[in-house]
Amino acid sequence: MSDESRSGLDAVDEGVLVEGAASPYNEAPPEARNDHASVAALYQRFGGAVVRHQVNAGGQHVVFVDPSRSLEILTWLRDDAEHRYDMCSDVTAVDYGAGRPVNVVYQLFSTTHKRALRVRCELPLDALEIDSVMPLWKGVDWLEREVFDLFGITFRGHPDLRRILMPHDYAEGYPLRKDFPLRGRFSREEQTRRALNQDPERFYIPEEFEVGGAVQEVRLPPVNVTAAPDRGTTAGES
Amino acid sequence: MGLIDRTRGIFVGPEAPTFLTTKLDFFVNWARRNSLWPMPFGTACCAIEMMASAASNYDLSRFGMERMSFSPRQADVLICAGRVPYKLAPVLRRVWDQMPQPKWSISMGACASSGGVFDVYSMVQGIDTIIPVDVYIPGCPPRPEALIYGLMMIQEKIRQESLNDHYALRSEDPATVARPRAAGEELVGLTGPFGNSTQQDRLSGLAVTPAAFPSDDPSSDF
Ligand code: SF4
């Protein structure tokens, strides 16, 4: 395939690993870094920590960075005036199976510069740990919990890292990992028994249902008894 | 019965008698089957069809079911419309336990009846493993006509009940509260794999997923 006919869509077709290709990772040519200001700046500033750069479908630029420096790099991307990725629209993970590293994916958007950037960190299966980005974007709270729940990746520094989608006492492992059997590890009988043994009240506190303080808002104002002259005696007593 | 005099037509006017004679069974069942209050347990796409059945085009209220009872304690028929994940299983069971007798239940759609396409780790394979079911409605999703037909089958079922069988039909063992309806062999039979997933094996030869919490160890006794 000549370089002219290559598009981002080809990269999606070929997947992350390309058999027999010069670079097994479908890397974008070095010139492509200059198409995206943040990619070029990342290479310049964090050269050693940037592992590779891809351009995916729709011209989505993806930078793979060293997970041990992810927090530092993401902090810079959020705060630097040239970049200002003030919105983290998604945190997710991908497991490619066959013992390959699990990728944590951050999808960033800059509302100032109207630019999107995807940052990925590869975590080897025996060290599924990465710094939480809760200090940068508060909204990633539940996203990181979801990744923890379904992939078993620990987010260091997350204040409330517990399961979110699966039951809290779920004991079969991490369902979105490639080594997880589709129908779960336990028999249907055991799964049903455990499901009915759950105690939902144990895990939820009333505060969790009143995010935003709606419960306080709906309280009725106190009734003004003295305003009703017919009930003068009652008003005098109260 | 009662309301019609076969020789003189319908009773109206001053000569109409002030009483009727009928069988108690008929009268009780007539009252029950024409005021079935559904408890909607809509968990997924099937619930959209259930809402359509209650809306003006299909108009469930023609059958005495206009009042969707959003409290299980005032409901007669549980309509489980949609797939039920294991996390929701105790909720479904509790809603059913909270409903007073006499009560009936409808499993609406492929997912509620059998797990449907979701033969996976997270999904209850048929709500009949959790609660007793009177009528299964096939379809993905069933059309409102199908739901109405299912409700009419419940009406037909009620019509055939007798107060003589009341205790056999309507008594509940407190020991079954919050327990699965099916256990052991029966549950294995009900949840048996079908379709593509017959080829799926629980034992994958790949790496063991490490447990995050000590209680997550599958070998530990729960
Ligand atoms: S049976 Fe079909 S329509 Fe109904 S909940 Fe399942 S997937 Fe949705």
Short mmCIF file of C-alpha atoms and ligand atoms in Angstrom, two decimals:
data_model
loop_
_atom_site.label_atom_id
_atom_site.label_comp_id
_atom_site.label_asym_id
_atom_site.label_seq_id
_atom_site.Cartn_x
_atom_site.Cartn_y
_atom_site.Cartn_z
CA MET A 1 0.00 0.00 0.00
CA SER A 2 1.50 3.34 -1.00
CA ASP A 3 1.69 6.07 1.59
CA GLU A 4 -0.77 8.25 -0.34
CA SER A 5 -3.64 5.80 0.03
CA ARG A 6 -3.09 5.26 3.75
CA SER A 7 -5.72 6.73 5.93
CA GLY A 8 -6.55 6.55 9.58
CA LEU A 9 -9.15 3.92 8.76
CA ASP A 10 -6.44 1.56 7.51
CA ALA A 11 -4.80 1.79 10.89
CA VAL A 12 -8.03 0.70 12.54
CA ASP A 13 -8.33 -2.26 10.17
CA GLU A 14 -4.83 -3.39 10.91
CA GLY A 15 -5.26 -3.18 14.65
CA VAL A 16 -2.59 -2.39 17.15
CA LEU A 17 -0.27 -5.24 16.25
CA VAL A 18 0.66 -5.65 12.60
CA GLU A 19 2.18 -9.00 11.74
CA GLY A 20 5.47 -8.67 9.92
CA ALA A 21 5.41 -4.88 9.68
CA ALA A 22 8.62 -2.93 10.22
CA SER A 23 7.16 -1.40 13.36
CA PRO A 24 4.79 -3.79 15.06
CA TYR A 25 2.76 -0.91 16.41
CA ASN A 26 1.58 0.80 13.29
CA GLU A 27 3.37 3.97 14.29
CA ALA A 28 2.74 7.19 12.48
CA PRO A 29 5.72 8.58 10.53
CA PRO A 30 7.70 11.19 12.50
CA GLU A 31 6.44 13.99 10.21
CA ALA A 32 2.90 13.34 11.44
CA ARG A 33 3.85 14.64 14.88
CA ASN A 34 3.83 18.15 13.52
CA ASP A 35 0.18 17.82 12.44
CA HIS A 36 -0.87 18.13 16.06
CA ALA A 37 0.65 20.88 18.21
CA SER A 38 0.35 18.93 21.45
CA VAL A 39 2.01 15.81 20.04
CA ALA A 40 4.97 17.81 18.82
CA ALA A 41 5.24 19.59 22.16
CA LEU A 42 5.03 16.33 24.08
CA TYR A 43 7.90 14.85 22.07
CA GLN A 44 9.93 17.96 22.69
CA ARG A 45 9.29 18.23 26.37
CA PHE A 46 8.87 14.61 27.50
CA GLY A 47 10.88 12.92 24.74
CA GLY A 48 11.94 9.94 26.83
CA ALA A 49 8.51 9.29 28.27
CA VAL A 50 6.61 9.31 24.98
CA VAL A 51 6.67 5.74 23.71
CA ARG A 52 5.04 6.13 20.31
CA HIS A 53 2.50 8.08 18.30
CA GLN A 54 -0.33 6.81 16.12
CA VAL A 55 -2.94 8.47 14.00
CA ASN A 56 -6.23 6.59 14.16
CA ALA A 57 -9.46 6.83 12.26
CA GLY A 58 -10.79 10.32 11.75
CA GLY A 59 -7.37 11.89 12.34
CA GLN A 60 -7.39 11.04 16.03
CA HIS A 61 -3.87 11.49 17.38
CA VAL A 62 -2.86 8.93 19.99
CA VAL A 63 0.25 9.24 22.16
CA PHE A 64 1.50 6.32 24.19
CA VAL A 65 3.30 7.51 27.31
CA ASP A 66 5.25 5.91 30.11
CA PRO A 67 2.72 5.01 32.84
CA SER A 68 5.14 5.98 35.61
CA ARG A 69 5.12 9.57 34.36
CA SER A 70 1.48 9.73 33.25
CA LEU A 71 0.31 12.03 36.03
CA GLU A 72 3.10 14.51 35.35
CA ILE A 73 2.39 14.53 31.61
CA LEU A 74 -1.38 14.82 32.01
CA THR A 75 -0.97 17.63 34.55
CA TRP A 76 1.16 19.52 32.07
CA LEU A 77 -1.34 18.90 29.26
CA ARG A 78 -4.12 20.30 31.39
CA ASP A 79 -2.27 23.34 32.74
CA ASP A 80 0.00 24.53 29.96
CA ALA A 81 -1.53 27.58 28.29
CA GLU A 82 -0.69 26.24 24.82
CA HIS A 83 -2.71 23.08 25.36
CA ARG A 84 -5.25 23.37 28.20
CA TYR A 85 -6.92 19.98 27.97
CA ASP A 86 -9.51 21.00 30.51
CA MET A 87 -11.94 18.20 29.73
CA CYS A 88 -11.31 14.50 30.22
CA SER A 89 -14.23 12.96 28.38
CA ASP A 90 -13.34 9.32 29.00
CA VAL A 91 -11.06 7.02 30.89
CA THR A 92 -11.19 3.43 29.78
CA ALA A 93 -8.95 0.44 29.21
CA VAL A 94 -8.29 -2.17 26.54
CA ASP A 95 -7.05 -5.71 27.03
CA TYR A 96 -5.69 -7.29 23.86
CA GLY A 97 -5.22 -10.70 25.42
CA ALA A 98 -2.37 -13.14 24.82
CA GLY A 99 -0.36 -11.62 27.63
CA ARG A 100 -0.03 -8.25 25.94
CA PRO A 101 -0.12 -5.16 28.14
CA VAL A 102 -3.44 -3.68 29.18
CA ASN A 103 -3.82 -0.11 27.91
CA VAL A 104 -5.38 2.67 29.93
CA VAL A 105 -6.88 5.27 27.61
CA TYR A 106 -7.49 8.93 28.40
CA GLN A 107 -9.59 10.85 25.94
CA LEU A 108 -8.89 14.57 26.34
CA PHE A 109 -10.42 17.66 24.84
CA SER A 110 -9.35 21.26 25.05
CA THR A 111 -12.31 23.62 25.07
CA THR A 112 -9.91 26.55 24.67
CA HIS A 113 -8.09 25.31 21.59
CA LYS A 114 -10.85 22.99 20.30
CA ARG A 115 -8.43 20.10 20.06
CA ALA A 116 -8.72 16.44 20.99
CA LEU A 117 -5.92 14.15 22.07
CA ARG A 118 -5.88 10.53 23.17
CA VAL A 119 -3.26 9.46 25.68
CA ARG A 120 -2.61 5.78 26.31
CA CYS A 121 -0.47 4.02 28.91
CA GLU A 122 0.56 0.40 28.57
CA LEU A 123 0.55 -1.55 31.82
CA PRO A 124 2.14 -5.01 31.95
CA LEU A 125 -0.21 -7.68 33.31
CA ASP A 126 1.84 -8.12 36.47
CA ALA A 127 1.81 -4.41 37.40
CA LEU A 128 -1.68 -3.10 36.79
CA GLU A 129 -1.25 0.17 38.67
CA ILE A 130 -1.33 3.78 37.58
CA ASP A 131 -1.74 7.18 39.20
CA SER A 132 -5.29 8.40 39.53
CA VAL A 133 -6.07 11.61 37.64
CA MET A 134 -8.78 12.57 40.13
CA PRO A 135 -6.68 15.59 41.23
CA LEU A 136 -6.85 16.91 37.65
CA TRP A 137 -10.41 16.14 36.60
CA LYS A 138 -12.95 15.35 39.30
CA GLY A 139 -15.28 13.78 36.77
CA VAL A 140 -13.09 10.73 36.27
CA ASP A 141 -14.12 9.38 39.69
CA TRP A 142 -16.65 6.84 38.43
CA LEU A 143 -14.73 6.19 35.19
CA GLU A 144 -11.69 5.05 37.13
CA ARG A 145 -13.87 2.97 39.40
CA GLU A 146 -15.36 1.32 36.34
CA VAL A 147 -11.92 0.50 34.92
CA PHE A 148 -10.91 -0.86 38.30
CA ASP A 149 -14.10 -2.91 38.49
CA LEU A 150 -13.91 -4.46 35.03
CA PHE A 151 -10.14 -4.66 34.40
CA GLY A 152 -8.67 -4.80 37.88
CA ILE A 153 -6.40 -1.80 37.37
CA THR A 154 -5.55 -0.01 40.61
CA PHE A 155 -5.58 3.79 40.49
CA ARG A 156 -3.12 5.06 43.08
CA GLY A 157 -4.53 7.96 45.05
CA HIS A 158 -8.19 7.45 44.11
CA PRO A 159 -10.14 8.32 47.27
CA ASP A 160 -12.92 5.76 46.86
CA LEU A 161 -11.73 2.88 44.71
CA ARG A 162 -14.38 0.16 44.88
CA ARG A 163 -16.49 -1.76 42.42
CA ILE A 164 -19.19 0.24 40.68
CA LEU A 165 -20.99 -1.96 38.12
CA MET A 166 -20.49 -5.45 39.47
CA PRO A 167 -21.81 -6.41 42.92
CA HIS A 168 -19.48 -5.31 45.69
CA ASP A 169 -18.76 -8.86 46.80
CA TYR A 170 -18.20 -10.11 43.25
CA ALA A 171 -15.59 -12.82 43.51
CA GLU A 172 -15.14 -14.06 39.96
CA GLY A 173 -12.50 -11.56 38.87
CA TYR A 174 -12.51 -8.82 36.26
CA PRO A 175 -15.05 -9.45 33.51
CA LEU A 176 -13.57 -7.40 30.67
CA ARG A 177 -10.18 -9.10 30.83
CA LYS A 178 -9.54 -11.43 27.93
CA ASP A 179 -8.81 -14.32 30.27
CA PHE A 180 -12.28 -14.05 31.79
CA PRO A 181 -14.70 -16.74 30.58
CA LEU A 182 -17.81 -15.25 28.99
CA ARG A 183 -20.22 -17.00 31.33
CA GLY A 184 -18.26 -16.29 34.49
CA ARG A 185 -16.20 -18.61 36.64
CA PHE A 186 -18.92 -19.96 38.92
CA SER A 187 -21.82 -22.20 38.01
CA ARG A 188 -25.19 -20.57 37.37
CA GLU A 189 -26.43 -22.03 40.62
CA GLU A 190 -23.63 -20.48 42.62
CA GLN A 191 -24.08 -17.16 40.80
CA THR A 192 -27.81 -17.13 41.58
CA ARG A 193 -27.19 -18.03 45.20
CA ARG A 194 -24.58 -15.31 45.63
CA ALA A 195 -26.78 -12.78 43.84
CA LEU A 196 -29.66 -13.33 46.24
CA ASN A 197 -27.32 -13.23 49.22
CA GLN A 198 -26.32 -9.67 48.34
CA ASP A 199 -27.29 -7.03 50.81
CA PRO A 200 -27.74 -3.88 48.69
CA GLU A 201 -28.37 -1.61 51.66
CA ARG A 202 -24.98 -2.46 53.08
CA PHE A 203 -23.18 -0.72 50.26
CA TYR A 204 -25.17 2.42 49.61
CA ILE A 205 -25.56 5.37 51.91
CA PRO A 206 -28.34 7.95 51.47
CA GLU A 207 -25.78 10.60 50.50
CA GLU A 208 -24.99 8.63 47.35
CA PHE A 209 -28.50 9.20 46.07
CA GLU A 210 -28.51 12.93 46.66
CA VAL A 211 -25.64 14.03 44.47
CA GLY A 212 -26.09 17.77 43.96
CA GLY A 213 -28.05 18.20 47.17
CA ALA A 214 -31.48 17.81 45.59
CA VAL A 215 -32.92 16.37 48.78
CA GLN A 216 -32.35 19.57 50.73
CA GLU A 217 -33.82 21.71 47.97
CA VAL A 218 -37.29 20.20 48.10
CA ARG A 219 -37.87 20.91 51.80
CA LEU A 220 -40.99 23.02 52.22
CA PRO A 221 -40.66 26.45 53.81
CA PRO A 222 -42.05 26.69 57.37
CA VAL A 223 -45.76 27.59 57.51
CA ASN A 224 -46.38 31.11 58.74
CA VAL A 225 -49.17 30.52 61.29
CA THR A 226 -49.55 34.09 62.48
CA ALA A 227 -50.50 35.18 58.94
CA ALA A 228 -53.85 33.41 59.32
CA PRO A 229 -55.99 35.72 61.57
CA ASP A 230 -58.77 33.11 61.99
CA ARG A 231 -56.44 30.88 63.92
CA GLY A 232 -55.28 33.59 66.30
CA THR A 233 -55.43 31.36 69.37
CA THR A 234 -53.27 28.67 67.77
CA ALA A 235 -50.77 31.26 66.68
CA GLY A 236 -50.58 32.67 70.18
CA GLU A 237 -49.83 29.27 71.64
CA SER A 238 -47.14 28.32 69.17
CA MET B 1 -75.40 -14.06 34.70
CA GLY B 2 -77.34 -11.88 37.09
CA LEU B 3 -77.57 -8.68 35.11
CA ILE B 4 -79.56 -10.13 32.25
CA ASP B 5 -83.03 -11.59 32.38
CA ARG B 6 -83.26 -13.95 29.43
CA THR B 7 -87.01 -13.46 29.00
CA ARG B 8 -87.27 -9.69 29.43
CA GLY B 9 -83.85 -8.37 28.46
CA ILE B 10 -81.65 -6.14 30.58
CA PHE B 11 -83.05 -4.94 33.90
CA VAL B 12 -83.45 -1.21 34.03
CA GLY B 13 -86.04 1.04 35.55
CA PRO B 14 -88.09 0.84 38.73
CA GLU B 15 -88.84 -2.86 38.42
CA ALA B 16 -85.20 -3.89 38.53
CA PRO B 17 -84.44 -6.09 41.55
CA THR B 18 -82.06 -4.76 44.15
CA PHE B 19 -80.05 -7.93 44.46
CA LEU B 20 -78.18 -10.45 42.34
CA THR B 21 -77.41 -14.06 42.93
CA THR B 22 -74.10 -15.49 41.81
CA LYS B 23 -71.35 -17.85 42.87
CA LEU B 24 -68.81 -16.40 45.27
CA ASP B 25 -65.99 -17.80 43.15
CA PHE B 26 -67.33 -16.04 40.09
CA PHE B 27 -67.82 -12.78 41.88
CA VAL B 28 -64.42 -12.69 43.53
CA ASN B 29 -62.64 -13.72 40.36
CA TRP B 30 -64.63 -11.19 38.34
CA ALA B 31 -63.51 -8.44 40.67
CA ARG B 32 -59.91 -9.60 40.75
CA ARG B 33 -59.43 -10.08 37.07
CA ASN B 34 -60.89 -6.75 36.09
CA SER B 35 -58.79 -4.65 38.40
CA LEU B 36 -55.33 -6.11 37.96
CA TRP B 37 -52.87 -3.44 38.96
CA PRO B 38 -49.54 -4.04 37.29
CA MET B 39 -46.28 -3.52 39.10
CA PRO B 40 -43.97 -2.44 36.28
CA PHE B 41 -40.46 -3.81 36.71
CA GLY B 42 -39.07 -2.36 33.48
CA THR B 43 -35.35 -2.83 33.18
CA ALA B 44 -34.62 -2.49 29.48
CA CYS B 45 -35.97 -2.10 25.95
CA CYS B 46 -39.02 -4.28 26.66
CA ALA B 47 -40.21 -1.63 29.09
CA ILE B 48 -40.67 0.76 26.17
CA GLU B 49 -43.26 -1.61 24.72
CA MET B 50 -44.87 -1.94 28.12
CA MET B 51 -45.22 1.85 28.26
CA ALA B 52 -46.69 1.81 24.76
CA SER B 53 -49.26 -0.74 25.94
CA ALA B 54 -50.38 1.61 28.68
CA ALA B 55 -50.55 4.62 26.33
CA SER B 56 -53.62 5.64 24.41
CA ASN B 57 -53.08 3.58 21.25
CA TYR B 58 -53.27 0.21 23.02
CA ASP B 59 -54.88 1.44 26.23
CA LEU B 60 -54.39 -1.17 28.91
CA SER B 61 -57.08 0.48 30.98
CA ARG B 62 -59.71 -1.23 28.85
CA PHE B 63 -58.81 -4.32 30.85
CA GLY B 64 -58.83 -2.68 34.27
CA MET B 65 -55.09 -2.10 34.38
CA GLU B 66 -54.85 1.63 33.97
CA ARG B 67 -53.19 2.12 37.27
CA MET B 68 -49.54 1.17 37.06
CA SER B 69 -48.74 0.54 40.68
CA PHE B 70 -45.28 1.83 41.39
CA SER B 71 -45.45 0.38 44.86
CA PRO B 72 -45.35 -3.40 45.13
CA ARG B 73 -47.66 -3.36 48.14
CA GLN B 74 -50.58 -2.14 46.07
CA ALA B 75 -49.90 -4.33 43.04
CA ASP B 76 -51.39 -7.56 41.74
CA VAL B 77 -49.32 -8.51 38.75
CA LEU B 78 -45.58 -8.08 38.37
CA ILE B 79 -44.52 -7.36 34.80
CA CYS B 80 -40.81 -7.98 34.49
CA ALA B 81 -39.99 -6.23 31.21
CA GLY B 82 -36.35 -6.53 30.30
CA ARG B 83 -33.15 -8.31 31.17
CA VAL B 84 -32.33 -8.71 34.85
CA PRO B 85 -28.66 -8.65 35.85
CA TYR B 86 -27.55 -10.60 38.91
CA LYS B 87 -27.03 -7.33 40.74
CA LEU B 88 -30.74 -6.62 40.37
CA ALA B 89 -31.85 -10.14 41.33
CA PRO B 90 -32.29 -9.39 45.06
CA VAL B 91 -34.34 -6.32 44.15
CA LEU B 92 -36.66 -8.34 41.91
CA ARG B 93 -37.03 -10.98 44.61
CA ARG B 94 -37.78 -8.35 47.24
CA VAL B 95 -40.38 -6.62 45.08
CA TRP B 96 -42.06 -9.99 44.59
CA ASP B 97 -41.90 -10.79 48.31
CA GLN B 98 -43.44 -7.40 49.13
CA MET B 99 -46.45 -7.91 46.89
CA PRO B 100 -49.46 -9.16 48.85
CA GLN B 101 -51.39 -12.24 47.76
CA PRO B 102 -53.14 -12.79 45.45
CA LYS B 103 -50.38 -11.99 43.00
CA TRP B 104 -49.30 -13.07 39.56
CA SER B 105 -46.23 -12.44 37.46
CA ILE B 106 -45.44 -11.99 33.81
CA SER B 107 -42.04 -12.51 32.28
CA MET B 108 -42.03 -10.19 29.29
CA GLY B 109 -39.56 -10.81 26.49
CA ALA B 110 -36.78 -13.23 25.68
CA CYS B 111 -34.38 -11.79 28.23
CA ALA B 112 -36.65 -12.01 31.23
CA SER B 113 -37.76 -15.50 30.23
CA SER B 114 -34.42 -17.07 29.40
CA GLY B 115 -31.61 -14.53 29.47
CA GLY B 116 -32.11 -14.05 25.74
CA VAL B 117 -28.99 -13.10 23.86
CA PHE B 118 -27.23 -12.29 27.12
CA ASP B 119 -25.85 -15.70 28.03
CA VAL B 120 -23.08 -13.99 29.97
CA TYR B 121 -21.53 -13.67 33.40
CA SER B 122 -23.75 -10.84 34.58
CA MET B 123 -27.25 -11.87 33.55
CA VAL B 124 -29.96 -13.88 35.27
CA GLN B 125 -30.85 -16.72 32.89
CA GLY B 126 -34.61 -16.43 33.22
CA ILE B 127 -36.40 -14.79 36.11
CA ASP B 128 -38.13 -18.10 36.87
CA THR B 129 -34.94 -19.02 38.70
CA ILE B 130 -35.68 -16.15 41.10
CA ILE B 131 -39.48 -15.84 41.31
CA PRO B 132 -42.43 -17.96 40.14
CA VAL B 133 -43.77 -16.94 36.73
CA ASP B 134 -47.34 -17.34 35.47
CA VAL B 135 -47.06 -16.20 31.87
CA TYR B 136 -44.02 -16.00 29.60
CA ILE B 137 -44.33 -13.63 26.66
CA PRO B 138 -41.93 -14.40 23.80
CA GLY B 139 -40.47 -11.71 21.59
CA CYS B 140 -37.63 -9.26 21.50
CA PRO B 141 -39.42 -7.11 22.39
CA PRO B 142 -42.99 -8.44 22.39
CA ARG B 143 -45.47 -6.11 20.76
CA PRO B 144 -48.04 -4.42 23.00
CA GLU B 145 -50.65 -6.83 21.61
CA ALA B 146 -48.55 -9.67 22.98
CA LEU B 147 -48.37 -8.10 26.41
CA ILE B 148 -52.11 -7.51 26.41
CA TYR B 149 -52.63 -11.12 25.32
CA GLY B 150 -50.41 -12.23 28.20
CA LEU B 151 -52.42 -10.16 30.65
CA MET B 152 -55.62 -11.64 29.26
CA MET B 153 -54.16 -15.12 29.82
CA ILE B 154 -53.69 -14.12 33.45
CA GLN B 155 -57.32 -13.02 33.52
CA GLU B 156 -58.27 -16.39 32.12
CA LYS B 157 -56.18 -18.09 34.77
CA ILE B 158 -57.89 -16.09 37.48
CA ARG B 159 -61.30 -16.98 36.06
CA GLN B 160 -60.56 -20.65 36.63
CA GLU B 161 -59.39 -20.25 40.22
CA SER B 162 -61.56 -21.35 43.08
CA LEU B 163 -61.51 -20.19 46.68
CA ASN B 164 -61.38 -23.88 47.61
CA ASP B 165 -57.83 -23.93 46.28
CA HIS B 166 -56.92 -20.72 48.00
CA TYR B 167 -54.41 -22.16 50.41
CA ALA B 168 -52.82 -24.44 47.87
CA LEU B 169 -52.41 -21.57 45.42
CA ARG B 170 -51.85 -18.57 47.60
CA SER B 171 -50.03 -19.57 50.75
CA GLU B 172 -46.37 -18.65 50.98
CA ASP B 173 -43.69 -20.29 53.01
CA PRO B 174 -41.74 -17.63 54.93
CA ALA B 175 -38.63 -19.75 54.45
CA THR B 176 -38.71 -19.03 50.70
CA VAL B 177 -38.47 -15.27 51.17
CA ALA B 178 -35.38 -13.86 49.45
CA ARG B 179 -34.36 -17.34 48.27
CA PRO B 180 -34.11 -18.41 44.63
CA ARG B 181 -37.22 -20.15 43.39
CA ALA B 182 -35.25 -22.83 41.58
CA ALA B 183 -32.26 -24.63 43.00
CA GLY B 184 -29.96 -27.49 42.14
CA GLU B 185 -30.80 -29.61 39.12
CA GLU B 186 -33.79 -27.51 38.17
CA LEU B 187 -31.73 -24.35 37.98
CA VAL B 188 -29.06 -26.07 35.92
CA GLY B 189 -31.77 -27.25 33.55
CA LEU B 190 -33.35 -23.82 33.29
CA THR B 191 -30.10 -21.97 32.69
CA GLY B 192 -28.49 -24.49 30.35
CA PRO B 193 -26.54 -22.85 27.56
CA PHE B 194 -27.98 -22.62 24.11
CA GLY B 195 -26.91 -21.01 20.87
CA ASN B 196 -23.31 -20.09 20.31
CA SER B 197 -22.36 -20.18 23.93
CA THR B 198 -22.61 -23.98 24.04
CA GLN B 199 -19.01 -23.87 22.92
CA GLN B 200 -18.02 -21.60 25.79
CA ASP B 201 -15.97 -23.11 28.53
CA ARG B 202 -15.79 -21.82 32.06
CA LEU B 203 -12.18 -22.91 32.31
CA SER B 204 -10.07 -20.67 30.18
CA GLY B 205 -6.48 -21.79 29.88
CA LEU B 206 -5.17 -18.26 30.24
CA ALA B 207 -3.67 -16.49 33.21
CA VAL B 208 -5.47 -16.41 36.53
CA THR B 209 -6.90 -13.02 37.38
CA PRO B 210 -5.49 -11.95 40.76
CA ALA B 211 -8.05 -11.12 43.42
CA ALA B 212 -8.35 -7.50 44.50
CA PHE B 213 -9.88 -8.18 47.90
CA PRO B 214 -9.15 -11.17 50.13
CA SER B 215 -12.86 -12.01 49.96
CA ASP B 216 -12.57 -12.19 46.18
CA ASP B 217 -10.67 -15.45 46.25
CA PRO B 218 -12.95 -17.90 44.38
CA SER B 219 -11.70 -20.78 46.50
CA SER B 220 -12.77 -19.10 49.74
CA ASP B 221 -15.99 -20.33 51.28
CA PHE B 222 -18.69 -17.74 50.81
S1 SF4 C 1 -36.05 -9.32 25.03
FE1 SF4 C 1 -35.14 -7.93 23.52
S2 SF4 C 1 -36.31 -6.02 23.79
FE2 SF4 C 1 -36.62 -7.25 25.63
S3 SF4 C 1 -35.07 -6.60 27.09
FE3 SF4 C 1 -34.25 -8.34 25.95
S4 SF4 C 1 -33.09 -7.40 24.27
FE4 SF4 C 1 -34.47 -5.85 25.06
#
